[in-house]
PDB file of C-alpha atoms in Angstrom:
ATOM      1  CA  MET A   1     -20.530   8.653  -2.279  1.00  0.00           C
ATOM      2  CA  GLU A   2     -20.851   4.965  -1.363  1.00  0.00           C
ATOM      3  CA  ALA A   3     -22.211   2.815  -4.185  1.00  0.00           C
ATOM      4  CA  LYS A   4     -25.563   1.160  -3.571  1.00  0.00           C
ATOM      5  CA  LYS A   5     -25.254  -2.601  -3.100  1.00  0.00           C
ATOM      6  CA  SER A   6     -26.965  -4.960  -5.507  1.00  0.00           C
ATOM      7  CA  PRO A   7     -29.572  -7.472  -4.256  1.00  0.00           C
ATOM      8  CA  ARG A   8     -26.967 -10.199  -4.825  1.00  0.00           C
ATOM      9  CA  ASP A   9     -24.402  -8.494  -2.607  1.00  0.00           C
ATOM     10  CA  ILE A  10     -26.990  -7.714   0.067  1.00  0.00           C
ATOM     11  CA  VAL A  11     -27.997 -11.381   0.316  1.00  0.00           C
ATOM     12  CA  ILE A  12     -24.373 -12.554   0.280  1.00  0.00           C
ATOM     13  CA  ASP A  13     -23.531 -10.126   3.074  1.00  0.00           C
ATOM     14  CA  ARG A  14     -26.567 -11.177   5.102  1.00  0.00           C
ATOM     15  CA  ILE A  15     -25.802 -14.907   4.940  1.00  0.00           C
ATOM     16  CA  THR A  16     -22.089 -14.222   5.510  1.00  0.00           C
ATOM     17  CA  GLU A  17     -23.015 -12.313   8.672  1.00  0.00           C
ATOM     18  CA  MET A  18     -25.269 -15.152   9.856  1.00  0.00           C
ATOM     19  CA  ILE A  19     -22.433 -17.657   9.432  1.00  0.00           C
ATOM     20  CA  ILE A  20     -19.582 -15.581  10.874  1.00  0.00           C
ATOM     21  CA  THR A  21     -21.620 -14.442  13.877  1.00  0.00           C
ATOM     22  CA  GLY A  22     -22.764 -17.985  14.639  1.00  0.00           C
ATOM     23  CA  GLN A  23     -26.441 -17.713  13.751  1.00  0.00           C
ATOM     24  CA  TYR A  24     -25.676 -20.595  11.439  1.00  0.00           C
ATOM     25  CA  LYS A  25     -23.393 -23.222  13.029  1.00  0.00           C
ATOM     26  CA  PRO A  26     -20.908 -25.503  11.251  1.00  0.00           C
ATOM     27  CA  ASP A  27     -22.697 -28.423   9.582  1.00  0.00           C
ATOM     28  CA  ASP A  28     -26.061 -26.643   9.708  1.00  0.00           C
ATOM     29  CA  GLN A  29     -27.973 -27.152   6.482  1.00  0.00           C
ATOM     30  CA  LEU A  30     -29.228 -24.078   4.675  1.00  0.00           C
ATOM     31  CA  PRO A  31     -32.851 -24.113   3.515  1.00  0.00           C
ATOM     32  CA  PRO A  32     -33.498 -25.616   0.068  1.00  0.00           C
ATOM     33  CA  GLU A  33     -32.638 -23.226  -2.720  1.00  0.00           C
ATOM     34  CA  ARG A  34     -36.286 -22.537  -3.561  1.00  0.00           C
ATOM     35  CA  ASP A  35     -37.092 -21.652   0.081  1.00  0.00           C
ATOM     36  CA  LEU A  36     -33.909 -19.635   0.546  1.00  0.00           C
ATOM     37  CA  ALA A  37     -34.614 -17.607  -2.581  1.00  0.00           C
ATOM     38  CA  LYS A  38     -38.163 -16.899  -1.421  1.00  0.00           C
ATOM     39  CA  SER A  39     -37.105 -15.881   2.094  1.00  0.00           C
ATOM     40  CA  MET A  40     -34.432 -13.531   0.711  1.00  0.00           C
ATOM     41  CA  GLY A  41     -36.698 -12.081  -1.983  1.00  0.00           C
ATOM     42  CA  ILE A  42     -34.537 -13.091  -4.940  1.00  0.00           C
ATOM     43  CA  SER A  43     -34.852 -15.392  -7.946  1.00  0.00           C
ATOM     44  CA  ARG A  44     -33.619 -18.991  -7.882  1.00  0.00           C
ATOM     45  CA  ASN A  45     -31.002 -18.169 -10.502  1.00  0.00           C
ATOM     46  CA  LEU A  46     -29.668 -15.364  -8.349  1.00  0.00           C
ATOM     47  CA  CYS A  47     -29.807 -17.629  -5.308  1.00  0.00           C
ATOM     48  CA  SER A  48     -27.629 -20.174  -7.137  1.00  0.00           C
ATOM     49  CA  ASP A  49     -25.095 -17.432  -7.793  1.00  0.00           C
ATOM     50  CA  VAL A  50     -25.185 -16.423  -4.122  1.00  0.00           C
ATOM     51  CA  ILE A  51     -24.506 -20.007  -3.008  1.00  0.00           C
ATOM     52  CA  HIS A  52     -21.617 -20.266  -5.483  1.00  0.00           C
ATOM     53  CA  GLU A  53     -20.059 -17.118  -4.006  1.00  0.00           C
ATOM     54  CA  LEU A  54     -20.522 -18.367  -0.434  1.00  0.00           C
ATOM     55  CA  GLU A  55     -18.840 -21.621  -1.439  1.00  0.00           C
ATOM     56  CA  LYS A  56     -15.956 -19.657  -2.943  1.00  0.00           C
ATOM     57  CA  ARG A  57     -15.619 -17.767   0.337  1.00  0.00           C
ATOM     58  CA  GLY A  58     -15.254 -21.042   2.201  1.00  0.00           C
ATOM     59  CA  LEU A  59     -18.444 -20.425   4.168  1.00  0.00           C
ATOM     60  CA  VAL A  60     -20.572 -23.255   2.806  1.00  0.00           C
ATOM     61  CA  ILE A  61     -20.080 -26.682   1.275  1.00  0.00           C
ATOM     62  CA  VAL A  62     -22.346 -27.875  -1.534  1.00  0.00           C
ATOM     63  CA  VAL A  63     -22.994 -31.615  -1.343  1.00  0.00           C
ATOM     64  CA  PRO A  64     -24.619 -32.936  -4.549  1.00  0.00           C
ATOM     65  CA  ARG A  65     -28.124 -34.336  -4.029  1.00  0.00           C
ATOM     66  CA  GLN A  66     -27.959 -33.512  -0.313  1.00  0.00           C
ATOM     67  CA  GLY A  67     -27.876 -29.747   0.007  1.00  0.00           C
ATOM     68  CA  VAL A  68     -25.805 -26.806   1.179  1.00  0.00           C
ATOM     69  CA  PHE A  69     -24.088 -27.021   4.560  1.00  0.00           C
ATOM     70  CA  VAL A  70     -22.299 -24.427   6.667  1.00  0.00           C
ATOM     71  CA  ASN A  71     -18.553 -24.909   6.608  1.00  0.00           C
ATOM     72  CA  ASP A  72     -16.357 -24.687   9.715  1.00  0.00           C
ATOM     73  CA  PHE A  73     -14.616 -21.636   8.323  1.00  0.00           C
ATOM     74  CA  ARG A  74     -12.286 -21.264  11.307  1.00  0.00           C
ATOM     75  CA  ALA A  75     -10.760 -24.662  10.535  1.00  0.00           C
ATOM     76  CA  SER A  76     -10.966 -24.816   6.756  1.00  0.00           C
ATOM     77  CA  GLY A  77     -11.583 -21.311   5.441  1.00  0.00           C
ATOM     78  CA  ASN A  78      -9.507 -19.708   2.702  1.00  0.00           C
ATOM     79  CA  ILE A  79      -8.195 -16.313   1.632  1.00  0.00           C
ATOM     80  CA  TYR A  80     -11.705 -15.310   0.560  1.00  0.00           C
ATOM     81  CA  THR A  81     -13.043 -16.182   4.027  1.00  0.00           C
ATOM     82  CA  LEU A  82     -10.427 -13.906   5.521  1.00  0.00           C
ATOM     83  CA  GLU A  83     -11.385 -11.182   3.070  1.00  0.00           C
ATOM     84  CA  ALA A  84     -15.056 -11.512   4.091  1.00  0.00           C
ATOM     85  CA  ILE A  85     -14.111 -11.089   7.750  1.00  0.00           C
ATOM     86  CA  MET A  86     -11.806  -8.145   7.015  1.00  0.00           C
ATOM     87  CA  GLU A  87     -14.495  -6.314   5.055  1.00  0.00           C
ATOM     88  CA  ALA A  88     -17.342  -7.110   7.454  1.00  0.00           C
ATOM     89  CA  ASP A  89     -19.545  -4.123   8.271  1.00  0.00           C
ATOM     90  CA  PHE A  90     -21.130  -6.001  11.197  1.00  0.00           C
ATOM     91  CA  PRO A  91     -19.660  -6.757  14.649  1.00  0.00           C
ATOM     92  CA  ILE A  92     -17.418  -9.827  14.464  1.00  0.00           C
ATOM     93  CA  GLY A  93     -17.249 -12.432  17.215  1.00  0.00           C
ATOM     94  CA  SER A  94     -14.886 -12.514  20.176  1.00  0.00           C
ATOM     95  CA  LYS A  95     -12.745 -15.282  18.657  1.00  0.00           C
ATOM     96  CA  GLU A  96     -12.195 -13.227  15.521  1.00  0.00           C
ATOM     97  CA  ILE A  97     -11.471 -10.117  17.618  1.00  0.00           C
ATOM     98  CA  GLU A  98      -8.929 -12.025  19.671  1.00  0.00           C
ATOM     99  CA  SER A  99      -7.294 -13.387  16.518  1.00  0.00           C
ATOM    100  CA  VAL A 100      -7.032  -9.948  14.909  1.00  0.00           C
ATOM    101  CA  VAL A 101      -5.522  -8.510  18.109  1.00  0.00           C
ATOM    102  CA  GLU A 102      -2.996 -11.343  18.364  1.00  0.00           C
ATOM    103  CA  LEU A 103      -1.973 -10.877  14.734  1.00  0.00           C
ATOM    104  CA  GLY A 104      -1.557  -7.155  15.380  1.00  0.00           C
ATOM    105  CA  TRP A 105       0.537  -8.014  18.435  1.00  0.00           C
ATOM    106  CA  TYR A 106       2.974 -10.128  16.410  1.00  0.00           C
ATOM    107  CA  MET A 107       3.203  -7.543  13.641  1.00  0.00           C
ATOM    108  CA  ALA A 108       3.812  -4.725  16.163  1.00  0.00           C
ATOM    109  CA  GLU A 109       6.716  -6.632  17.680  1.00  0.00           C
ATOM    110  CA  LEU A 110       8.218  -7.333  14.253  1.00  0.00           C
ATOM    111  CA  THR A 111       7.817  -3.815  12.895  1.00  0.00           C
ATOM    112  CA  CYS A 112       9.024  -2.057  16.050  1.00  0.00           C
ATOM    113  CA  LYS A 113      12.207  -4.128  16.143  1.00  0.00           C
ATOM    114  CA  ARG A 114      12.894  -3.463  12.460  1.00  0.00           C
ATOM    115  CA  VAL A 115      12.160   0.269  12.774  1.00  0.00           C
ATOM    116  CA  ILE A 116      14.588   0.530  15.696  1.00  0.00           C
ATOM    117  CA  ASP A 117      17.235  -1.203  13.576  1.00  0.00           C
ATOM    118  CA  CYS A 118      16.595   0.453  10.216  1.00  0.00           C
ATOM    119  CA  ALA A 119      14.690   3.756  10.419  1.00  0.00           C
ATOM    120  CA  THR A 120      16.376   7.142  10.579  1.00  0.00           C
ATOM    121  CA  ASP A 121      15.894   9.528  13.494  1.00  0.00           C
ATOM    122  CA  ALA A 122      13.818  11.794  11.244  1.00  0.00           C
ATOM    123  CA  GLN A 123      11.530   8.939  10.226  1.00  0.00           C
ATOM    124  CA  ILE A 124      11.015   7.924  13.845  1.00  0.00           C
ATOM    125  CA  ALA A 125      10.280  11.526  14.791  1.00  0.00           C
ATOM    126  CA  GLY A 126       7.567  11.580  12.138  1.00  0.00           C
ATOM    127  CA  LEU A 127       5.727   8.786  13.942  1.00  0.00           C
ATOM    128  CA  GLY A 128       5.248  11.126  16.877  1.00  0.00           C
ATOM    129  CA  ASP A 129       3.003  13.357  14.777  1.00  0.00           C
ATOM    130  CA  PHE A 130       0.379  10.605  14.554  1.00  0.00           C
ATOM    131  CA  ILE A 131       0.423  10.130  18.335  1.00  0.00           C
ATOM    132  CA  ASP A 132       0.058  13.864  19.028  1.00  0.00           C
ATOM    133  CA  LYS A 133      -2.958  14.023  16.725  1.00  0.00           C
ATOM    134  CA  VAL A 134      -4.616  11.221  18.716  1.00  0.00           C
ATOM    135  CA  LEU A 135      -4.639  13.404  21.810  1.00  0.00           C
ATOM    136  CA  GLU A 136      -6.031  16.333  19.857  1.00  0.00           C
ATOM    137  CA  THR A 137      -9.268  14.569  18.878  1.00  0.00           C
ATOM    138  CA  SER A 138     -12.270  13.664  21.012  1.00  0.00           C
ATOM    139  CA  ASP A 139     -13.868  11.432  18.394  1.00  0.00           C
ATOM    140  CA  PRO A 140     -13.239   7.680  18.970  1.00  0.00           C
ATOM    141  CA  LEU A 141     -13.545   6.902  15.262  1.00  0.00           C
ATOM    142  CA  GLU A 142     -11.098   9.634  14.282  1.00  0.00           C
ATOM    143  CA  ALA A 143      -8.671   8.433  16.956  1.00  0.00           C
ATOM    144  CA  ALA A 144      -9.002   4.887  15.625  1.00  0.00           C
ATOM    145  CA  LYS A 145      -8.228   6.050  12.080  1.00  0.00           C
ATOM    146  CA  LEU A 146      -5.102   7.816  13.346  1.00  0.00           C
ATOM    147  CA  ILE A 147      -3.972   4.654  15.122  1.00  0.00           C
ATOM    148  CA  TYR A 148      -4.409   2.702  11.904  1.00  0.00           C
ATOM    149  CA  GLU A 149      -2.323   5.299  10.021  1.00  0.00           C
ATOM    150  CA  TYR A 150       0.335   5.142  12.743  1.00  0.00           C
ATOM    151  CA  TYR A 151       0.674   1.350  12.570  1.00  0.00           C
ATOM    152  CA  HIS A 152       0.622   1.373   8.779  1.00  0.00           C
ATOM    153  CA  GLU A 153       3.412   3.954   8.669  1.00  0.00           C
ATOM    154  CA  LEU A 154       5.332   1.946  11.257  1.00  0.00           C
ATOM    155  CA  ALA A 155       5.027  -1.090   8.984  1.00  0.00           C
ATOM    156  CA  VAL A 156       6.223   0.883   5.954  1.00  0.00           C
ATOM    157  CA  LEU A 157       9.262   2.167   7.864  1.00  0.00           C
ATOM    158  CA  SER A 158      10.100  -1.389   8.950  1.00  0.00           C
ATOM    159  CA  GLY A 159      11.173  -2.235   5.416  1.00  0.00           C
ATOM    160  CA  ASN A 160       9.083  -5.421   5.387  1.00  0.00           C
ATOM    161  CA  THR A 161       7.201  -5.408   2.091  1.00  0.00           C
ATOM    162  CA  ILE A 162       4.359  -7.708   3.157  1.00  0.00           C
ATOM    163  CA  VAL A 163       3.292  -6.361   6.564  1.00  0.00           C
ATOM    164  CA  PRO A 164       2.007  -2.991   5.214  1.00  0.00           C
ATOM    165  CA  MET A 165      -0.254  -4.878   2.800  1.00  0.00           C
ATOM    166  CA  VAL A 166      -1.532  -7.140   5.596  1.00  0.00           C
ATOM    167  CA  ILE A 167      -2.308  -4.124   7.767  1.00  0.00           C
ATOM    168  CA  ALA A 168      -4.034  -2.387   4.846  1.00  0.00           C
ATOM    169  CA  GLY A 169      -6.124  -5.523   4.327  1.00  0.00           C
ATOM    170  CA  PHE A 170      -7.230  -5.377   7.948  1.00  0.00           C
ATOM    171  CA  LYS A 171      -8.033  -1.647   7.840  1.00  0.00           C
ATOM    172  CA  THR A 172     -11.772  -1.980   8.500  1.00  0.00           C
ATOM    173  CA  PRO A 173     -11.628  -4.384  11.474  1.00  0.00           C
ATOM    174  CA  MET A 174      -8.613  -2.566  12.943  1.00  0.00           C
ATOM    175  CA  ILE A 175     -10.390   0.785  12.906  1.00  0.00           C
ATOM    176  CA  ASN A 176     -13.576  -0.736  14.300  1.00  0.00           C
ATOM    177  CA  LEU A 177     -11.724  -2.496  17.120  1.00  0.00           C
ATOM    178  CA  TRP A 178      -9.667   0.547  18.087  1.00  0.00           C
ATOM    179  CA  ALA A 179     -12.801   2.704  18.097  1.00  0.00           C
ATOM    180  CA  ARG A 180     -14.434   0.175  20.402  1.00  0.00           C
ATOM    181  CA  TYR A 181     -11.382   0.246  22.687  1.00  0.00           C
ATOM    182  CA  VAL A 182     -11.423   4.051  22.840  1.00  0.00           C
ATOM    183  CA  GLN A 183     -15.128   4.093  23.647  1.00  0.00           C
ATOM    184  CA  SER A 184     -14.510   1.771  26.601  1.00  0.00           C
ATOM    185  CA  ASN A 185     -11.210   3.186  27.858  1.00  0.00           C
ATOM    186  CA  GLY A 186     -10.932   6.758  26.670  1.00  0.00           C
ATOM    187  CA  ILE A 187      -8.451   8.463  24.393  1.00  0.00           C
ATOM    188  CA  GLU A 188      -6.003   9.376  27.170  1.00  0.00           C
ATOM    189  CA  ARG A 189      -5.449   5.739  28.110  1.00  0.00           C
ATOM    190  CA  LEU A 190      -4.879   4.884  24.472  1.00  0.00           C
ATOM    191  CA  TYR A 191      -2.482   7.813  24.053  1.00  0.00           C
ATOM    192  CA  LYS A 192      -0.498   6.758  27.112  1.00  0.00           C
ATOM    193  CA  GLY A 193       0.118   3.276  25.722  1.00  0.00           C
ATOM    194  CA  LEU A 194       1.133   4.570  22.286  1.00  0.00           C
ATOM    195  CA  ALA A 195       3.384   7.273  23.769  1.00  0.00           C
ATOM    196  CA  GLU A 196       5.221   4.766  25.949  1.00  0.00           C
ATOM    197  CA  VAL A 197       5.882   2.475  22.994  1.00  0.00           C
ATOM    198  CA  TYR A 198       7.052   5.474  20.958  1.00  0.00           C
ATOM    199  CA  PHE A 199       9.413   6.519  23.785  1.00  0.00           C
ATOM    200  CA  PHE A 200      11.232   3.199  23.585  1.00  0.00           C
ATOM    201  CA  ILE A 201      11.329   3.313  19.774  1.00  0.00           C
ATOM    202  CA  SER A 202      12.830   6.803  19.919  1.00  0.00           C
ATOM    203  CA  ASN A 203      15.499   5.560  22.313  1.00  0.00           C
ATOM    204  CA  ARG A 204      16.060   2.461  20.159  1.00  0.00           C
ATOM    205  CA  ASP A 205      15.386   0.263  23.169  1.00  0.00           C
ATOM    206  CA  VAL A 206      14.251  -3.107  21.795  1.00  0.00           C
ATOM    207  CA  ASP A 207      13.757  -4.764  25.199  1.00  0.00           C
ATOM    208  CA  GLY A 208      11.774  -1.790  26.461  1.00  0.00           C
ATOM    209  CA  VAL A 209       9.511  -1.612  23.434  1.00  0.00           C
ATOM    210  CA  LEU A 210       8.764  -5.347  23.486  1.00  0.00           C
ATOM    211  CA  LYS A 211       7.935  -5.214  27.187  1.00  0.00           C
ATOM    212  CA  GLN A 212       5.623  -2.243  26.643  1.00  0.00           C
ATOM    213  CA  ILE A 213       3.889  -3.864  23.644  1.00  0.00           C
ATOM    214  CA  ASN A 214       3.250  -6.984  25.722  1.00  0.00           C
ATOM    215  CA  GLN A 215       1.820  -4.877  28.532  1.00  0.00           C
ATOM    216  CA  THR A 216      -0.381  -2.819  26.213  1.00  0.00           C
ATOM    217  CA  MET A 217      -1.648  -5.806  24.242  1.00  0.00           C
ATOM    218  CA  GLY A 218      -2.198  -7.757  27.447  1.00  0.00           C
ATOM    219  CA  ASP A 219      -4.374  -4.927  28.701  1.00  0.00           C
ATOM    220  CA  ILE A 220      -6.330  -4.958  25.448  1.00  0.00           C
ATOM    221  CA  ASN A 221      -6.776  -8.732  25.671  1.00  0.00           C
ATOM    222  CA  ASP A 222      -7.367  -9.287  29.378  1.00  0.00           C
ATOM    223  CA  GLY A 223      -7.878  -5.931  31.043  1.00  0.00           C
ATOM    224  CA  ASP A 224     -11.068  -4.924  32.809  1.00  0.00           C
ATOM    225  CA  LYS A 225     -12.134  -3.097  29.665  1.00  0.00           C
ATOM    226  CA  GLY A 226     -10.619  -5.361  27.040  1.00  0.00           C
ATOM    227  CA  LEU A 227     -11.965  -5.573  23.531  1.00  0.00           C
ATOM    228  CA  TYR A 228     -14.044  -8.679  24.109  1.00  0.00           C
ATOM    229  CA  LYS A 229     -15.509  -7.860  27.480  1.00  0.00           C
ATOM    230  CA  ASP A 230     -19.236  -7.290  27.516  1.00  0.00           C
ATOM    231  CA  ASN A 231     -19.845  -3.553  27.690  1.00  0.00           C
TER     232      ASN A 231
END
């Protein structure tokens, strides 16, 4: 059962959403603390704590005797900004979507090459089970979860100790983005792309797998039903 969020966390999440989605622009000044507290239905002491947390996340800058201003988090955010984006339960913007996809692209190339070089035939065969399960479901969210598990297992088999943790950190946005892709394109199209990549991995064909990843990711980025096209 999901724990109920505190008023503090609700307000932090709300302002975080307003900043990340562009409702507040960089250099915009937030309302004075008294007004912000009143509009959010919290005490001034709690509001001060909220502002401190937003500052820690790299989302705002507190200027003494002037006020609180929205930070350009894309240029000067920090690890906590990234964490806020990764854990967002609201739709993130197209620039963030594109960035997540590009990061996934680079990690897929790295992990596929390392799996081809290092993984055993039995380990590679096990990856096929995830792909078969994708075709067995009709639920976009379930398919997206399977894709996440597939890429996480691929990262583990690569032998790189950092990439699995990065992928785990991006679990929420990855699942949300893959579910969105499936809703627009269908499970069969998704399965086809995964199966073709898996074919080249199974045959330990590095050139083939890189070419297929580029084609698949290019379709996700720029295709007629890409992730950041208006539906």
